[in-house]
Coordinates of C-alpha atoms and ligand atoms in Angstrom, one line a residue:
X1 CA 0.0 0.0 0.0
X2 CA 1.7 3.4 -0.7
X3 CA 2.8 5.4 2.0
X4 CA 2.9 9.3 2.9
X5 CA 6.6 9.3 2.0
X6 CA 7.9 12.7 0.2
X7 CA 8.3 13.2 -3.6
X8 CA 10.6 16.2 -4.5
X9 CA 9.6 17.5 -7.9
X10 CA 11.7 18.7 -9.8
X11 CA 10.3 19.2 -13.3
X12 CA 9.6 22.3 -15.5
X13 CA 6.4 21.5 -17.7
X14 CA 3.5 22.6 -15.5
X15 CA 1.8 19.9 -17.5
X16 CA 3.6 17.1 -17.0
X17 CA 4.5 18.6 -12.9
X18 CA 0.2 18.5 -13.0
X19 CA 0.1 14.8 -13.9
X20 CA 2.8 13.9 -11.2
X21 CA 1.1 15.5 -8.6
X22 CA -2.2 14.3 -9.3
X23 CA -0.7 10.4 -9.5
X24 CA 1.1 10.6 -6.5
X25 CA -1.2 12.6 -4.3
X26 CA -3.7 9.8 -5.6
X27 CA -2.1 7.3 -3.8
X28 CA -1.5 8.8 -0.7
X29 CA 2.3 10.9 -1.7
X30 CA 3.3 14.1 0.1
X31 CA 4.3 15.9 -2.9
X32 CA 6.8 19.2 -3.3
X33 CA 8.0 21.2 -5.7
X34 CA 11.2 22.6 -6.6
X35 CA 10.8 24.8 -9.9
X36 CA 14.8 25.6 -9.9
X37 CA 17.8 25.0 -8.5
X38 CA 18.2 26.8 -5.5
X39 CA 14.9 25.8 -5.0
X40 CA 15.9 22.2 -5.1
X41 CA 18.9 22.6 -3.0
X42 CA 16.9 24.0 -0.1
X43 CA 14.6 21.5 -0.3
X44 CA 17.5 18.4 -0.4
X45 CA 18.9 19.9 3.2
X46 CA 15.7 20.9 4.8
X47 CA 12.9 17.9 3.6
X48 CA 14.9 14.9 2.9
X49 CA 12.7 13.7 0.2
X50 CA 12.1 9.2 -0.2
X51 CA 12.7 10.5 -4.0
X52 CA 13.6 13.2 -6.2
X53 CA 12.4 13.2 -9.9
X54 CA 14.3 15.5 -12.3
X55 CA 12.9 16.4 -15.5
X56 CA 15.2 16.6 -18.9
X57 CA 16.9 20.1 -18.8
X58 CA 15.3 21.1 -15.5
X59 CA 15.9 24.7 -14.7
X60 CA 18.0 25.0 -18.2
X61 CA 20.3 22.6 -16.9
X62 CA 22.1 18.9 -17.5
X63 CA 19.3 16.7 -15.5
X64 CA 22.2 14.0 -15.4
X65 CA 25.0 16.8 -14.1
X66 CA 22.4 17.9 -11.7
X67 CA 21.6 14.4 -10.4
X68 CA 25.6 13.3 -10.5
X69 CA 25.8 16.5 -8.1
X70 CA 23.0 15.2 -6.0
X71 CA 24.2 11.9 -5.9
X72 CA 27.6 12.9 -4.7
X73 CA 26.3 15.1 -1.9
X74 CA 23.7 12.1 -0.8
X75 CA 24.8 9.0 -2.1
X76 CA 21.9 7.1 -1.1
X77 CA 19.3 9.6 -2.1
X78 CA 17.0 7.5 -5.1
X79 CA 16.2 9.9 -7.7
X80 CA 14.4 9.1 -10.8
X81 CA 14.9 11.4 -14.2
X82 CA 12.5 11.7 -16.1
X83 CA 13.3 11.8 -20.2
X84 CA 11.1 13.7 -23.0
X85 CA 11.2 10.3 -25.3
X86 CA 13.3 7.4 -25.1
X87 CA 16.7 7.3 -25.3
X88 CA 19.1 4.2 -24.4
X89 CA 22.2 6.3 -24.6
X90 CA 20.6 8.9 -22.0
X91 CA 19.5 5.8 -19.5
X92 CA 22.9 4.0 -19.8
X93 CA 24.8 7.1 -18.4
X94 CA 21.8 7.5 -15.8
X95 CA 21.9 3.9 -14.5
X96 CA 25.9 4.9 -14.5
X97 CA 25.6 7.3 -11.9
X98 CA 23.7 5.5 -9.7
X99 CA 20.0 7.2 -10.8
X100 CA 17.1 4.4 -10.0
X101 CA 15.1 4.3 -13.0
X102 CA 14.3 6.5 -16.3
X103 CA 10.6 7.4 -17.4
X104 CA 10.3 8.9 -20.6
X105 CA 7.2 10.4 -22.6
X106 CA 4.3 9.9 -23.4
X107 CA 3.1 8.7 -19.0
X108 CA 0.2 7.3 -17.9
X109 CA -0.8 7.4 -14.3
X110 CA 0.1 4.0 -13.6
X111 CA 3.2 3.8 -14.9
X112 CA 4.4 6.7 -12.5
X113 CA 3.5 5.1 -9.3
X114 CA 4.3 2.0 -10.0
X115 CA 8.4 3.2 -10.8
X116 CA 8.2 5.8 -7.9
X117 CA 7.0 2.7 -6.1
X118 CA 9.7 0.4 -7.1
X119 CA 12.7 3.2 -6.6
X120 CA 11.8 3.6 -3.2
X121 CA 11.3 0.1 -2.4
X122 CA 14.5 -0.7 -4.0
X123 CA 16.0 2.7 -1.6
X124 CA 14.3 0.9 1.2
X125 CA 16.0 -2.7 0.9
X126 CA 19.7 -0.9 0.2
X127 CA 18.8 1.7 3.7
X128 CA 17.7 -1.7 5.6
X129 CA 21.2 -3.6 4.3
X130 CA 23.6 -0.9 4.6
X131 CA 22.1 -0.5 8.6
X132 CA 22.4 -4.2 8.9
X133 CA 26.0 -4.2 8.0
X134 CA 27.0 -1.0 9.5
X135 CA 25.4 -2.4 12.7
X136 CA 27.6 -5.5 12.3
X137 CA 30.5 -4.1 11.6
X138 CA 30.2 -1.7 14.4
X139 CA 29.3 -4.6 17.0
X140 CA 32.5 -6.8 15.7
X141 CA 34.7 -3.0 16.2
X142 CA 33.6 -2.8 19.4
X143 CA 34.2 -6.5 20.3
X144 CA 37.6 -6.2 19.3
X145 CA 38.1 -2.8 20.8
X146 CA 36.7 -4.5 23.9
X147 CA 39.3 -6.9 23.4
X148 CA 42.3 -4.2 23.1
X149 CA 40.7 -2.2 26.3
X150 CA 41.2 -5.6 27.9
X151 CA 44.6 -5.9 26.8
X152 CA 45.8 -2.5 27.4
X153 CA 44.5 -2.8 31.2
X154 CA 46.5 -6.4 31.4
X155 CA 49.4 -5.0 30.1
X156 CA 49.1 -1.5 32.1
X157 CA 48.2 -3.1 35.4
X158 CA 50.3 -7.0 35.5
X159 CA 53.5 -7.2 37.4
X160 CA 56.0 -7.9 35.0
X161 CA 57.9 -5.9 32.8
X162 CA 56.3 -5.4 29.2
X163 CA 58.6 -3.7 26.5
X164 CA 57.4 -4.0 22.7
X165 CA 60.0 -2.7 20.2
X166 CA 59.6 -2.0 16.2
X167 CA 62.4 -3.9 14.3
X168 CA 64.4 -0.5 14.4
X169 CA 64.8 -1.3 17.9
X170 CA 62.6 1.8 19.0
X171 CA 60.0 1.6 21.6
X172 CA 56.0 0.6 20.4
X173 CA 55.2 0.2 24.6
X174 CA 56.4 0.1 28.0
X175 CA 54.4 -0.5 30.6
X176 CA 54.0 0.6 33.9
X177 CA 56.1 -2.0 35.6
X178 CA 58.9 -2.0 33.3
X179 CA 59.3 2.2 33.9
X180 CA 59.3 1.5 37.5
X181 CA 62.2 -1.0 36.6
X182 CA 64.3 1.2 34.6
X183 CA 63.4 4.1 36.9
X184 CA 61.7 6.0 34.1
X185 CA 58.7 8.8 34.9
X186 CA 55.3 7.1 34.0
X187 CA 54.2 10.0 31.7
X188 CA 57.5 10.2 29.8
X189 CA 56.5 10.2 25.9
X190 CA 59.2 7.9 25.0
X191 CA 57.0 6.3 22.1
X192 CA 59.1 6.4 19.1
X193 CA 62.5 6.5 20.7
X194 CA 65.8 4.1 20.0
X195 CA 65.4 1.9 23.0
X196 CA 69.9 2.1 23.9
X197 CA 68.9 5.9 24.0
X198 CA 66.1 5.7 26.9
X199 CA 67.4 2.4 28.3
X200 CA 70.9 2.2 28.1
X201 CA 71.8 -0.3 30.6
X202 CA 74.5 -2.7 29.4
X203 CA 72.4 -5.9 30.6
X204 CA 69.7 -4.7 28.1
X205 CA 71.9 -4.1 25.2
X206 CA 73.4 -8.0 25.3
X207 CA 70.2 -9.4 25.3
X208 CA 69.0 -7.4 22.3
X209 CA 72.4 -8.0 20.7
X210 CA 71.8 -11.5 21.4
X211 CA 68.2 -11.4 19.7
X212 CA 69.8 -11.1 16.3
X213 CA 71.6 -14.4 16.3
X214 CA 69.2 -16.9 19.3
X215 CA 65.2 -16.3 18.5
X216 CA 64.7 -16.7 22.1
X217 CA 67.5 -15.0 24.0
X218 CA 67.0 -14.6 28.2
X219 CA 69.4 -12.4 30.3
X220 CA 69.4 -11.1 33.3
X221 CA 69.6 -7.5 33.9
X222 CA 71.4 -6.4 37.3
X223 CA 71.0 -2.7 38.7
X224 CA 73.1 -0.7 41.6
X225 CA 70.5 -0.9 44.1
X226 CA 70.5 -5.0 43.7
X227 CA 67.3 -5.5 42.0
X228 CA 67.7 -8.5 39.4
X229 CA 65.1 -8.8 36.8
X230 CA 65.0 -11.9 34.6
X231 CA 64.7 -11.0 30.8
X232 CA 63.2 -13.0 28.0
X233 CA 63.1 -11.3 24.1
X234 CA 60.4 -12.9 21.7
X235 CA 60.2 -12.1 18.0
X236 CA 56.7 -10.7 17.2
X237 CA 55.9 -11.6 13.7
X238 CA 55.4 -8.4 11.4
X239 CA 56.0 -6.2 14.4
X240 CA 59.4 -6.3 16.4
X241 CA 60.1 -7.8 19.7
X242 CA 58.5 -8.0 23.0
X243 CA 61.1 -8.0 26.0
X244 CA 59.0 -9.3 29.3
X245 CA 60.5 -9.1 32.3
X246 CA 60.0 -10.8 35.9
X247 CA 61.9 -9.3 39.1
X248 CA 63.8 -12.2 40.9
X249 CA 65.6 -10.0 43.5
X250 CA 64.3 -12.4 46.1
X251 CA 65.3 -15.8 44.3
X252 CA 68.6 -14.3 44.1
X253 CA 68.5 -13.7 47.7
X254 CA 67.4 -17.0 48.6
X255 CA 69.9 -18.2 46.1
X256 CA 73.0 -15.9 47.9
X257 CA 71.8 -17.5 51.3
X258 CA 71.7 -21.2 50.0
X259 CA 75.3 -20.9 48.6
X260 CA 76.8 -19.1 51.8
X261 CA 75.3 -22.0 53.6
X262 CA 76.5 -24.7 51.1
X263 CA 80.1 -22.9 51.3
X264 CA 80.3 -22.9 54.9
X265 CA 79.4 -26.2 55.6
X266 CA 81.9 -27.4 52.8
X267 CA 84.6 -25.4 54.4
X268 CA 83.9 -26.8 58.2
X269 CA 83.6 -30.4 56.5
X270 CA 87.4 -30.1 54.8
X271 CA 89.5 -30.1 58.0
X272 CA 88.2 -33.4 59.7
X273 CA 87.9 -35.2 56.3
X274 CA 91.4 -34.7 56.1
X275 CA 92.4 -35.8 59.7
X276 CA 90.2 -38.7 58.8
X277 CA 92.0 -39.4 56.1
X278 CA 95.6 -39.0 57.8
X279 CA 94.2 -40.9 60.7
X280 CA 92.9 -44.1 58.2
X281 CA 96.2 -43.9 56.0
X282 CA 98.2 -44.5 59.2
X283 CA 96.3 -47.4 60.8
X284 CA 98.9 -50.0 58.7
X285 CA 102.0 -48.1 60.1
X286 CA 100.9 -48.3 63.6
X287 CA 100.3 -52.4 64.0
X288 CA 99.5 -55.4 61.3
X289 CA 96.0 -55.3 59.9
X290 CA 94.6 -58.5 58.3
X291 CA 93.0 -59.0 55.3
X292 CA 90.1 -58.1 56.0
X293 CA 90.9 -55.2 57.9
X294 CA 93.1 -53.6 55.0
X295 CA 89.9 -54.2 53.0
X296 CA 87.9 -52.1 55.4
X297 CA 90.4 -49.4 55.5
X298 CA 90.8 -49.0 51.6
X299 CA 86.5 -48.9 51.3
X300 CA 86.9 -46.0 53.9
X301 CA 89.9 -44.4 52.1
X302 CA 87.5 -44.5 49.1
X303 CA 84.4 -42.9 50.7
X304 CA 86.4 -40.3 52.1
X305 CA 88.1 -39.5 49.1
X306 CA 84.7 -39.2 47.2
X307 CA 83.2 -37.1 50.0
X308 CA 86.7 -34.8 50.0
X309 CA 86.1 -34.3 45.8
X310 CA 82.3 -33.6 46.4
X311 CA 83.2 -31.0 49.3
X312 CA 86.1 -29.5 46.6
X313 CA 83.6 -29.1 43.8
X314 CA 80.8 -27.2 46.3
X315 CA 83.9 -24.8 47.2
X316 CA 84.8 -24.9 43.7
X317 CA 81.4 -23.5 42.6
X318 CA 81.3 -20.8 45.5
X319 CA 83.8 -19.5 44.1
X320 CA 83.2 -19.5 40.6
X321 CA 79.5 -17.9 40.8
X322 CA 81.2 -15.8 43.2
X323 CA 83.1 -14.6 40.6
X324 CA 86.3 -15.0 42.3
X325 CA 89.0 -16.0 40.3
X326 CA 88.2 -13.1 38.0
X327 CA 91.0 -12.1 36.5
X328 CA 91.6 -12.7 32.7
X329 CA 94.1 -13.1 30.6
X330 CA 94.7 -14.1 26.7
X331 CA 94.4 -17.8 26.2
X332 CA 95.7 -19.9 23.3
X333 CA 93.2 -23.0 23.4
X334 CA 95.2 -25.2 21.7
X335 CA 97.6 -25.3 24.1
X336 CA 95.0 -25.8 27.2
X337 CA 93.6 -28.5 25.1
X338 CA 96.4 -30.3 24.4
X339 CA 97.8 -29.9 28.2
X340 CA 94.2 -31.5 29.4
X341 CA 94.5 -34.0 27.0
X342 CA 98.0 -35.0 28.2
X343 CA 96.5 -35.5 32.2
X344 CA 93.6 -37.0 30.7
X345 CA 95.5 -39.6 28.4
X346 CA 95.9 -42.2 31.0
X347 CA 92.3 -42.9 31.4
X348 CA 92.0 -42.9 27.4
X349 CA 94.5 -45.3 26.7
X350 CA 93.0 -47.5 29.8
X351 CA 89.8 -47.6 28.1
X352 CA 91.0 -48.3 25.0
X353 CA 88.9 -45.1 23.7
X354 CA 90.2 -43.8 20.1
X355 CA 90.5 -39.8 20.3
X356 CA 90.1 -37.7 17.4
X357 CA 91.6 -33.8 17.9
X358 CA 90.3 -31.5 15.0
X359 CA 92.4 -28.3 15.9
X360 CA 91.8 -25.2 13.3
X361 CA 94.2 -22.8 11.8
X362 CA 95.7 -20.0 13.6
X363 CA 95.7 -21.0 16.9
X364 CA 92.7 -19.2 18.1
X365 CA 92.6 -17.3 21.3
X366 CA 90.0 -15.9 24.1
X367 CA 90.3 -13.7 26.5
X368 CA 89.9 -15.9 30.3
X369 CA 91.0 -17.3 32.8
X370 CA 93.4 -20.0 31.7
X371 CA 92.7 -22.5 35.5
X372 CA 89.3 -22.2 34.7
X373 CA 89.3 -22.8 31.2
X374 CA 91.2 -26.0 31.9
X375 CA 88.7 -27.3 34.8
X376 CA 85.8 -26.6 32.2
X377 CA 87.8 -29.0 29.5
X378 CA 88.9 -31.6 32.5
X379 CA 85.3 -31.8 33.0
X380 CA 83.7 -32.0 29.6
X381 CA 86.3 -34.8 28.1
X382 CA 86.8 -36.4 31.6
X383 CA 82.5 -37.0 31.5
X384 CA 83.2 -38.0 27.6
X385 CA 85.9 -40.7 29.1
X386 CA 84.2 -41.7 32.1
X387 CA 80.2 -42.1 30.2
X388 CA 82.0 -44.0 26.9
X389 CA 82.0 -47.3 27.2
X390 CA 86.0 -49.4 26.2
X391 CA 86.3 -49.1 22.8
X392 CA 84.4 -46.0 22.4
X393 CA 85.6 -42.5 20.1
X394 CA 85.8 -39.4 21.8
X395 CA 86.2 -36.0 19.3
X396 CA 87.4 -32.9 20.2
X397 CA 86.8 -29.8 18.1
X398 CA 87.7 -26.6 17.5
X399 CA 86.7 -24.2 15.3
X400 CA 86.7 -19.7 15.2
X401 CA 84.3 -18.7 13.2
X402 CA 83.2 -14.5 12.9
X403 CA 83.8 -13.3 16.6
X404 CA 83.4 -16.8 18.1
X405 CA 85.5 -19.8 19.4
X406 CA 83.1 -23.2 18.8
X407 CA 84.4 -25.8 21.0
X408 CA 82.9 -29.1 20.7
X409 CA 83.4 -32.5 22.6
X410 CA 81.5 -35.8 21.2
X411 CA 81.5 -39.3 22.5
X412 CA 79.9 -42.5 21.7
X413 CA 78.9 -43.0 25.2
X414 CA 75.1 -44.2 26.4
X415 CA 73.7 -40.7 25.6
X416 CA 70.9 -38.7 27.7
X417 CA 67.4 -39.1 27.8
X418 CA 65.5 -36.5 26.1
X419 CA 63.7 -35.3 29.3
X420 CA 67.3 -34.7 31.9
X421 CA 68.6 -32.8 29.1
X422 CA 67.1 -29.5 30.1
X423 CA 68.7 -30.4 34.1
X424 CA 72.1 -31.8 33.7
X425 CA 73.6 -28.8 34.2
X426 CA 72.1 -28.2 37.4
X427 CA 73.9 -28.7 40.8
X428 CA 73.8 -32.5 42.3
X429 CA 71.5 -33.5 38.8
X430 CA 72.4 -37.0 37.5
X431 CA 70.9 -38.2 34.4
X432 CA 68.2 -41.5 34.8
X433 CA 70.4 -43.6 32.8
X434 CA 74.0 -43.7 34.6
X435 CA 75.4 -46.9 33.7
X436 CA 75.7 -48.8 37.3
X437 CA 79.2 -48.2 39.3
X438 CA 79.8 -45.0 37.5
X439 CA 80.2 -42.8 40.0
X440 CA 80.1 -38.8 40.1
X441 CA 78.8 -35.8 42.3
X442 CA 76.6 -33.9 39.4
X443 CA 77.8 -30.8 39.8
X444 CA 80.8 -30.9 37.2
X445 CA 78.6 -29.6 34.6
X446 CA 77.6 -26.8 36.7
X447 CA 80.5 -26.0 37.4
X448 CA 80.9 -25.9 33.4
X449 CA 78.3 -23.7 33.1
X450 CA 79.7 -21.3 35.5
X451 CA 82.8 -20.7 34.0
X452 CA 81.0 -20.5 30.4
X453 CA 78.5 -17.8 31.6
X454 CA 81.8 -16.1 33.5
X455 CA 82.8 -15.9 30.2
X456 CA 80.2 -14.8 28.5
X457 CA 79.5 -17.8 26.6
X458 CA 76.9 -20.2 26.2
X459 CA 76.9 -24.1 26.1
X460 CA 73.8 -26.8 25.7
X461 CA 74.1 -30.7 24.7
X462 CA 72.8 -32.8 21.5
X463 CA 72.3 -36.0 22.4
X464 CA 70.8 -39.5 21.2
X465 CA 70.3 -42.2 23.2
X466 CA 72.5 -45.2 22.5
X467 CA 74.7 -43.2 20.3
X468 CA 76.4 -40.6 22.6
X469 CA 76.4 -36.2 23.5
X470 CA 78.2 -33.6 21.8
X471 CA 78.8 -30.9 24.1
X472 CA 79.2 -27.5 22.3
X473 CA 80.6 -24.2 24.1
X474 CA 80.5 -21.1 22.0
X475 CA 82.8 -18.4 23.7
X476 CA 83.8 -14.9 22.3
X477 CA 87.0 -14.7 20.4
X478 CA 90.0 -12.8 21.3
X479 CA 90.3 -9.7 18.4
X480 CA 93.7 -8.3 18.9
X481 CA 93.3 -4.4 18.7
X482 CA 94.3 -3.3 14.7
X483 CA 97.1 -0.5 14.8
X484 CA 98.6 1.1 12.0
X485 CA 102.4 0.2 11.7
X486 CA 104.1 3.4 12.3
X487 CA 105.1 5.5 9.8
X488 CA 108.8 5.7 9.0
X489 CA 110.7 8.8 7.8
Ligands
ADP1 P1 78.5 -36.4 37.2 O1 79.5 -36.1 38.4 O2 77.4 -37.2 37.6 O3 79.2 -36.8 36.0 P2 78.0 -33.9 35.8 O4 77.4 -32.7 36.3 O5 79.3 -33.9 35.2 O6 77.9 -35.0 37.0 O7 77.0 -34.5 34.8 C1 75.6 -34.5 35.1 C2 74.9 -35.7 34.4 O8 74.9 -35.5 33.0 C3 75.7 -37.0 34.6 O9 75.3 -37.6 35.8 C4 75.2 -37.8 33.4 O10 73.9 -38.4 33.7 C5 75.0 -36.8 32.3 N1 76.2 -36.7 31.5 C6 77.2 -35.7 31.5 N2 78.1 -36.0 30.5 C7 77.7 -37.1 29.9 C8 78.2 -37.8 28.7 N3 79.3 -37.4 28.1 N4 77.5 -38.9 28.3 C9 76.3 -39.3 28.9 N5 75.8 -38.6 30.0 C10 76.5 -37.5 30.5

């Protein structure tokens, strides 16, 4: 049934402009006229009209310029034009523009209501669509702004440190906690800004240094006041990298406690393990001893003596994460290599083990300290001696490649289960499948790991069960400073 919607006319033959407004008002239109073009202006902004109809040369004028003007100001505005006869050229370049629908001379009543009819039922299904999809798109925006408010107040209110960098290396975020970390004012606009410039702590720099070459780098960055925060970089696809960090001040105080506990109780437990055994070495001097007795007396030699190494490594490792022992010097590895080779050879040639030394070029060098250098070597190839069955092959290689010294020890020994592999190097940690009457504390290979991350290295373990470990330590290479010879006269 037609409605009282609003038909702007905009036609200049008071004949034709009769016939309109007698159709339309027949059926229930409002109807108003516009007989030029200021006149149909006005009436666009003030009436909002369900249709315009525009008559050939209306007002003198190009009825399809005028409509391509109307159309640009109101897009969804249906206008109809109405043509003095029929002409397919004129209706292409309507239909074009985005008019409705074309009547042309001579009209009858009928077939003006029912094209008035259609444009505006075609109006109304395009306004009911386009609110349909503006009101979807608008509710998925706000879900997903919803979703980033949500965010934003995780990220401003959690905790941890939350730094997201562009892959310039300049800050995209920092949250709350990580400003109070660095010490920075909360409403610092640092947005934009080289992160060395507004963070330059050296801790920091080495773990985005790192981030080049490791995808998932961790370091832990130390300040003056003792605050320790634990540091993990991940690679944000398309974006940067996101640094979170996690304060472990306390752990490290814990950790400080534990090892001033382990170290004095070591150091109390040295003096009467040695006067036991002086006291047990003497018994045969002192009066015959049977059999049996001597028996007795070498087991206790032996416990003592494994008790007296265990006690040495704890001290040992005091000392080391203490960073005692600090002072560094320029090492040629080939010649610590060869010299713990030369201790170790006995126990190579008494298990029948073939050695293979792959030495490079050049005699590379590092800067470290040579004693601890050498315990980290006695410890890697004696565990390669002591795991490898007789018969076995143990390889030692060495390689300098760019600003690095690759140092890697294999064996054909029993291997490591998948699952220890992430603990070995942790204190008293002995892998599940120790072949039986192989003895050992577990801490040698965190005592390795000391001295590698002393020396700013970093070491880790491939390994197949039944087939042996490779041990690879990767330590910085010693660059002797370049000086121009000087010139002679
Ligand atoms: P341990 O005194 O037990 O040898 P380490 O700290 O040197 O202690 O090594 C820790 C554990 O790692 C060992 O107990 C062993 O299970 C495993 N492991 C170390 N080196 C090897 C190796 N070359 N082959 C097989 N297992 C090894």
């Amino acid at each position: 049934m037609p409605k009282s919607d609003l038909i702007l006319l905009a036609l200049d033959d008071e004949q034709i402009l009769q016939l309109f407004e007698r159709a339309l008002t027949a059926v229930s239109y409002h109807v108003a006229i516009a007989r030029d073009r200021p006149a149909l202006d006005k009436a666009l902004q003030e009436s909002s009209p369900a249709l315009v109809i525009i008559g050939q040369n209306f007002d003198g004028g190009d009825e399809l310029e005028i409509a391509a003007g109307m159309l640009e100001r109101f897009p969804t505005q249906p206008v109809l034009i109405l043509l003095l006869k029929d002409s397919p050229e004129l209706v292409k370049k309507a239909i074009h523009i985005g008019v409705s629908d074309c009547l042309y001379a001579p009209l009858h009543t009928e077939e003006i209501t029912k094209s008035v009819e259609n444009s505006i039922k075609r109006a109304d299904r395009i306004g009911d669509w386009t609110r349909r999809e503006v009101k979807r798109t608008t509710a998925s925006l706000q879900h997903r702004l919803d979703e980033l408010k949500k965010l934003d107040t995780v990220v401003e209110h959690i905790e941890d440190g939350v730094i997201i960098l562009d892959d310039q290396m300049n800050l995209l975020l920092i949250n709350p906690a990580a400003r109070r970390g660095f010490g920075l004012w909360q409403d610092e606009d640092v947005n934009g800004k080289p992160v060395n410039e507004v963070l330059p702590h050296p801790d920091l720099k080495i773990l985005l240094n790192e981030s080049i070459t490791n995808p998932l780098p961790h370091n832990e960055i130390t300040f003056e006041d003792g605050r320790v925060l634990s540091a993990q970089c991940t690679p944000i696809p398309r974006i940067g990298v996101a640094i979170t960090m996690q304060d472990i001040t306390y752990l490290k105080q814990i950790d400080r406690l534990k090892n001033e506990f382990v170290h004095t109780v070591s150091h109390d437990l040295r003096s009467p393990l040695t006067a036991i055994l002086g006291y047990v070495d003497l018994l045969d001097r002192v009066g015959p001893v049977n059999d049996q007795q001597r028996e007795f007396i070498h087991r206790v030699q032996n416990s003592v003596q494994s008790i007296t190494a265990l006690v040495n490594d704890l001290l040992e490792l005091g000392r080391i994460e203490a960073g005692f022992d600090s002072q560094k010097e320029v090492v040629p590895l080939e010649g610590i290599i060869h010299y713990a080779l030369e201790t170790l050879s006995g126990q190579i040639t008494e298990k029948k083990l073939n050695l293979h030394l792959n030495l490079p070029q050049g005699n590379p060098q590092m800067r470290g300290n040579p004693i601890r250098l050498r315990q980290l070597l006695d410890n890697l190839i004696g565990n390669a001696i002591k795991y490898t069955p007789e018969g076995g092959e143990i390889t030692v290689d060495l390689e300098s490649q760019n600003e690095q010294v690759i140092l890697r020890i294999s064996d054909t020994g029993p291997g490591i289960p998948p699952a220890d592999q992430p603990h070995i190097f942790e204190k008293f940690y002995r892998a599940s499948n120790v072949p039986k009457g192989v003895g050992g504390s577990g801490l040698g290979l965190a005592i390795v790991r000391s001295i590698v991350d002393n020396h700013q290295g970093r070491i880790w373990v491939d390994s197949l069960l039944g087939q042996g470990s490779t041990f690879t330590v990767v330590l910085p290479l010693y660059m002797q400073a370049v000086t121009k010879p000087a010139k002679t006269p």
